[in-house]
PDB file of C-alpha atoms in Angstrom:
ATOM      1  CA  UNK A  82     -45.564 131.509 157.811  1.00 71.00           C
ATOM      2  CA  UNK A  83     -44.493 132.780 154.220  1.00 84.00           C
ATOM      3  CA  UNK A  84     -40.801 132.090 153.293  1.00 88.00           C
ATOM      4  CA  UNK A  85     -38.999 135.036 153.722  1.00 90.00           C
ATOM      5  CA  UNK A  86     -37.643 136.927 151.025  1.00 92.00           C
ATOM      6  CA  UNK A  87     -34.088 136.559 152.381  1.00 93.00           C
ATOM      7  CA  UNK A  88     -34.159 132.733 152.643  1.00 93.00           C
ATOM      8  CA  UNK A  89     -35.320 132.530 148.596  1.00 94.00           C
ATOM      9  CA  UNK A  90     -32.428 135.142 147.492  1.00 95.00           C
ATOM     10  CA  UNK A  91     -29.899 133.325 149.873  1.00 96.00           C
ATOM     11  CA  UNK A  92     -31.373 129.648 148.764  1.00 95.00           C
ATOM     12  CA  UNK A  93     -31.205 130.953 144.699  1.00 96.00           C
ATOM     13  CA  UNK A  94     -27.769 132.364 145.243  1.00 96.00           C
ATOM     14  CA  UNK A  95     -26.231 129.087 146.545  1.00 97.00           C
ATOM     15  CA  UNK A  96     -27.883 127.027 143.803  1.00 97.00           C
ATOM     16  CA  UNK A  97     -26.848 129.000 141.139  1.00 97.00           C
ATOM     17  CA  UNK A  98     -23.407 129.516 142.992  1.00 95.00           C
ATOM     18  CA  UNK A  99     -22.711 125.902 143.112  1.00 96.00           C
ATOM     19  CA  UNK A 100     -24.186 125.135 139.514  1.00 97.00           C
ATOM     20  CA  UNK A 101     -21.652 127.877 138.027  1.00 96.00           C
ATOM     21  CA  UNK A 102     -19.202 126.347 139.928  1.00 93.00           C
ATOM     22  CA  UNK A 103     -19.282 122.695 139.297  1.00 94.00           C
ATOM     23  CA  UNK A 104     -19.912 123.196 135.337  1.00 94.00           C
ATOM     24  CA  UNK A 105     -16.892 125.629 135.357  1.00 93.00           C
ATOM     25  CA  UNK A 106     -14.638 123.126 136.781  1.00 90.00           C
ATOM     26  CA  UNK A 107     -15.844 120.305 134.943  1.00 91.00           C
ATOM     27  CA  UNK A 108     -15.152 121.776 131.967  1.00 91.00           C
ATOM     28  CA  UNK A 109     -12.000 123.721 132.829  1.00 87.00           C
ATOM     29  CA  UNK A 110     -10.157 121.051 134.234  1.00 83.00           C
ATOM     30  CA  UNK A 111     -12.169 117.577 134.021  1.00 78.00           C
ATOM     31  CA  UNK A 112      -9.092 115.576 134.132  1.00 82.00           C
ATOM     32  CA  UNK A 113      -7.987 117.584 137.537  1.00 82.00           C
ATOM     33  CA  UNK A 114      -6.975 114.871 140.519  1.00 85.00           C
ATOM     34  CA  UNK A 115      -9.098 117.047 142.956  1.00 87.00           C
ATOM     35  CA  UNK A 116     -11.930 117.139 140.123  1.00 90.00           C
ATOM     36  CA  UNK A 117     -14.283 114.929 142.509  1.00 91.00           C
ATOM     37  CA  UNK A 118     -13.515 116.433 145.432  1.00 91.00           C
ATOM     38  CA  UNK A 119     -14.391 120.234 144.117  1.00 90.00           C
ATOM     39  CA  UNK A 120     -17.495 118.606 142.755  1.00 93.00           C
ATOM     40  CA  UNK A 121     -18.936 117.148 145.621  1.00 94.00           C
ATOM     41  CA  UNK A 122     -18.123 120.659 147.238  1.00 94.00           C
ATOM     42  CA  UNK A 123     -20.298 122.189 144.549  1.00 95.00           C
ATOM     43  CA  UNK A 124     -23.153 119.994 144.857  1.00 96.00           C
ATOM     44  CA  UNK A 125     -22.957 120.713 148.588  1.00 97.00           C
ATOM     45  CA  UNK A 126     -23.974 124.546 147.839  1.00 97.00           C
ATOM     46  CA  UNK A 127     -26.487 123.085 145.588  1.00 97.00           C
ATOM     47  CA  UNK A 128     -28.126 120.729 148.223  1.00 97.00           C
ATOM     48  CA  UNK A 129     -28.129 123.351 150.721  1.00 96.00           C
ATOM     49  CA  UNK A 130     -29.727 125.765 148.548  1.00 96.00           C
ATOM     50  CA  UNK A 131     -32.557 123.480 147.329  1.00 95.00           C
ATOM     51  CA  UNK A 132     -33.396 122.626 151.076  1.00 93.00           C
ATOM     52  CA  UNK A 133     -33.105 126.491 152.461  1.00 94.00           C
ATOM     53  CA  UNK A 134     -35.939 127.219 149.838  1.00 92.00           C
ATOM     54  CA  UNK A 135     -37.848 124.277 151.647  1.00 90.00           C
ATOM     55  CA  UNK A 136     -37.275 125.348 154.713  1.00 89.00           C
ATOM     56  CA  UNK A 137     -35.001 122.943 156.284  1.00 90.00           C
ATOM     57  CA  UNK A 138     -33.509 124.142 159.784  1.00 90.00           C
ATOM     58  CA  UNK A 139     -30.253 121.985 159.019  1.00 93.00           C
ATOM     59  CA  UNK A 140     -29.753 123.748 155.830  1.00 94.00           C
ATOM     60  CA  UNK A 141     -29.213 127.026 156.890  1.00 93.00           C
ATOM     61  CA  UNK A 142     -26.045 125.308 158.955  1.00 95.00           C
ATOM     62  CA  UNK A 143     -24.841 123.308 155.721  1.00 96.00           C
ATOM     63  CA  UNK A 144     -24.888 126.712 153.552  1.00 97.00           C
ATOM     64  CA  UNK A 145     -22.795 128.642 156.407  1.00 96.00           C
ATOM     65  CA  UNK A 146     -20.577 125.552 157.094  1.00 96.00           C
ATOM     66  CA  UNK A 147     -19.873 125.744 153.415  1.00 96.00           C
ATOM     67  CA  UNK A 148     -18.979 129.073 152.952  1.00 96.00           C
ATOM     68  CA  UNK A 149     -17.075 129.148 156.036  1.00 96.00           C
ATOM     69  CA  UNK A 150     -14.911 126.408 154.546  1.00 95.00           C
ATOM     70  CA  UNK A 151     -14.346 128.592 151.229  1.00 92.00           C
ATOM     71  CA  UNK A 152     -13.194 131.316 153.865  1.00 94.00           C
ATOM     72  CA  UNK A 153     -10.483 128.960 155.177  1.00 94.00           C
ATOM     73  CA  UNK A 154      -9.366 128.083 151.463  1.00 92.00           C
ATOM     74  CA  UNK A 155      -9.180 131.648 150.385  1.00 91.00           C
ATOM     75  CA  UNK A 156      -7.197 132.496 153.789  1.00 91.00           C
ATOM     76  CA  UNK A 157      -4.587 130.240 151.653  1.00 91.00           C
ATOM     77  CA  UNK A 158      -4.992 132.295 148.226  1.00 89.00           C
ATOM     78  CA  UNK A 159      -4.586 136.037 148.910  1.00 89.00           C
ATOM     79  CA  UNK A 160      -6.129 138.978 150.957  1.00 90.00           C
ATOM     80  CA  UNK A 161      -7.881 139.953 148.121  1.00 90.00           C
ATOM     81  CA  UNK A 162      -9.752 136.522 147.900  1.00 89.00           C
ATOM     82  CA  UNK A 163      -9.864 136.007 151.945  1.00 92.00           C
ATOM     83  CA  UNK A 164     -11.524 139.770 152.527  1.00 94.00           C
ATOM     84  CA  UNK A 165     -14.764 139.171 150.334  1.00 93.00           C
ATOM     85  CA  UNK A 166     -15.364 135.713 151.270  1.00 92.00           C
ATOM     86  CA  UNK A 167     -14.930 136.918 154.538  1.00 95.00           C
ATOM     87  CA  UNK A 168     -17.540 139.417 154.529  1.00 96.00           C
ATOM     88  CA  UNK A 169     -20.035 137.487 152.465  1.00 95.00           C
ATOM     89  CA  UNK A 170     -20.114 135.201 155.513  1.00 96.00           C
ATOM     90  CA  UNK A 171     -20.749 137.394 158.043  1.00 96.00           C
ATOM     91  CA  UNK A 172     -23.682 138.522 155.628  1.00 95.00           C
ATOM     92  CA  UNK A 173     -25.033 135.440 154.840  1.00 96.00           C
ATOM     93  CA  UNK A 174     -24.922 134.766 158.648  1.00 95.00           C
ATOM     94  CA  UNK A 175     -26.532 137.436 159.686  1.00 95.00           C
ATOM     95  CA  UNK A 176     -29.234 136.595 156.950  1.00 94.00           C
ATOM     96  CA  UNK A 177     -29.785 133.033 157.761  1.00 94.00           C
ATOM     97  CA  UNK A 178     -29.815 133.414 161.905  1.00 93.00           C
ATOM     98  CA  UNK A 179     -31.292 136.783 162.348  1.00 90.00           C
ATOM     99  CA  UNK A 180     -34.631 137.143 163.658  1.00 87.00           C
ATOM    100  CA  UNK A 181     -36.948 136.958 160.726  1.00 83.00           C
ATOM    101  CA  UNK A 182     -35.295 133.744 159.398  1.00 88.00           C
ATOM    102  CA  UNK A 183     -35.001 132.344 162.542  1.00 86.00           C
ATOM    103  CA  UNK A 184     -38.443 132.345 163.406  1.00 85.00           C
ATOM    104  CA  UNK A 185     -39.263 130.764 160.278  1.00 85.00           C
ATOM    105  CA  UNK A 186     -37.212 128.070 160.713  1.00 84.00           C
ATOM    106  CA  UNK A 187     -38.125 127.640 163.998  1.00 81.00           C
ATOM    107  CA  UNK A 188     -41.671 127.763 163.553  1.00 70.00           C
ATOM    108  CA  UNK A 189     -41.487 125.073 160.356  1.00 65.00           C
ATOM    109  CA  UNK A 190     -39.454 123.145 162.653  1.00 60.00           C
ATOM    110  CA  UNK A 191     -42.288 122.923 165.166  1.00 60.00           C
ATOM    111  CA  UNK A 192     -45.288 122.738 162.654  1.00 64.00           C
ATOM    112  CA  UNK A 193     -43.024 119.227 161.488  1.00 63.00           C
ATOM    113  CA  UNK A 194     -42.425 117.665 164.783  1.00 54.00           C
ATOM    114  CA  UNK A 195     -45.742 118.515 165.465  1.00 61.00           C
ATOM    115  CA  UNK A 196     -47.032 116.536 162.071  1.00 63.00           C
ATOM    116  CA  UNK A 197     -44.811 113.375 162.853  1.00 61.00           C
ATOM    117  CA  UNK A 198     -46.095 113.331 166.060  1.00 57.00           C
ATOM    118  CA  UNK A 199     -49.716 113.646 164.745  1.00 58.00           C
ATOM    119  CA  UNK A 200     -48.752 111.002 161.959  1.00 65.00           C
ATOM    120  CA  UNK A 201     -47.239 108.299 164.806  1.00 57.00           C
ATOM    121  CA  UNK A 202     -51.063 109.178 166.850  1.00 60.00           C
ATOM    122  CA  UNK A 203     -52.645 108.141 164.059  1.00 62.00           C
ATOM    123  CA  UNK A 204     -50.492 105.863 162.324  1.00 63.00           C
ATOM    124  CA  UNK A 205     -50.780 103.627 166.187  1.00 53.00           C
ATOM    125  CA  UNK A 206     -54.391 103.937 166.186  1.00 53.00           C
ATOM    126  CA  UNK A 207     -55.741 102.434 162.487  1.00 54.00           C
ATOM    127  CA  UNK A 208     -52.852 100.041 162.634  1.00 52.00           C
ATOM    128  CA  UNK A 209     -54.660  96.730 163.652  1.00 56.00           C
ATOM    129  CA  UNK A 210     -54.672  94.797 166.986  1.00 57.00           C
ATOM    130  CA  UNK A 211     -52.430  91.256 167.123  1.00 53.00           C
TER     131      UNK A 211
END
């Protein structure tokens, strides 16, 4: 099954979310004590995106756990910052677990278990007798 569109724009928008992010911080406050922390954060939206564009199940939960956290942070800042982080979520969510992505994921899921469990057949069989 093709990749679908949603998955690529949601995948691109957390790469280039996180990229924007961690090279603004590093070079708006590289001394910062929380400076590692907020990076590793960044990188997280990075990571996620790279793997939603390869169709990793798990990455569709590390890209929603993700924002979800910048909801709870924002909760701390003001309305103004809480309401659109808010909303984003609950359309990236919809996105990522709806039906068409779903069944993607679902269906690459199956098409790899299926392939490891080919690979251990095969892998048991040409491996040689003691």
């Amino acid at each position: 099954m093709k990749r679908p569109l949603q998955v690529t724009i949601t995948g691109c928008l957390f790469i280039v979310a996180g990229l924007v992010g961690l090279v603004y911080h590093l070079s708006e406050r590289p001394f910062d004590h929380w400076i590692v922390l907020i990076s590793i954060i960044r990188i997280i939206a990075v990571v996620g995106g790279v793997f939603l564009l390869m169709g990793r199940n798990w990455a569709r939960w590390l890209t929603l756990a993700w924002l979800a956290f910048h909801v709870v942070v924002s909760a701390f800042h003001s309305l103004s910052e809480f309401m659109p982080h808010a909303v984003l979520l609950m359309i990236i969510g919809y996105v990522l677990l709806g039906p068409p992505t779903s069944k993607y994921f679902s269906l690459r899921h199956q098409s790899e278990a299926i392939r490891r469990a080919l690979d251990c057949v095969f892998d048991a069989s040409l491996a040689p007798e003691t």
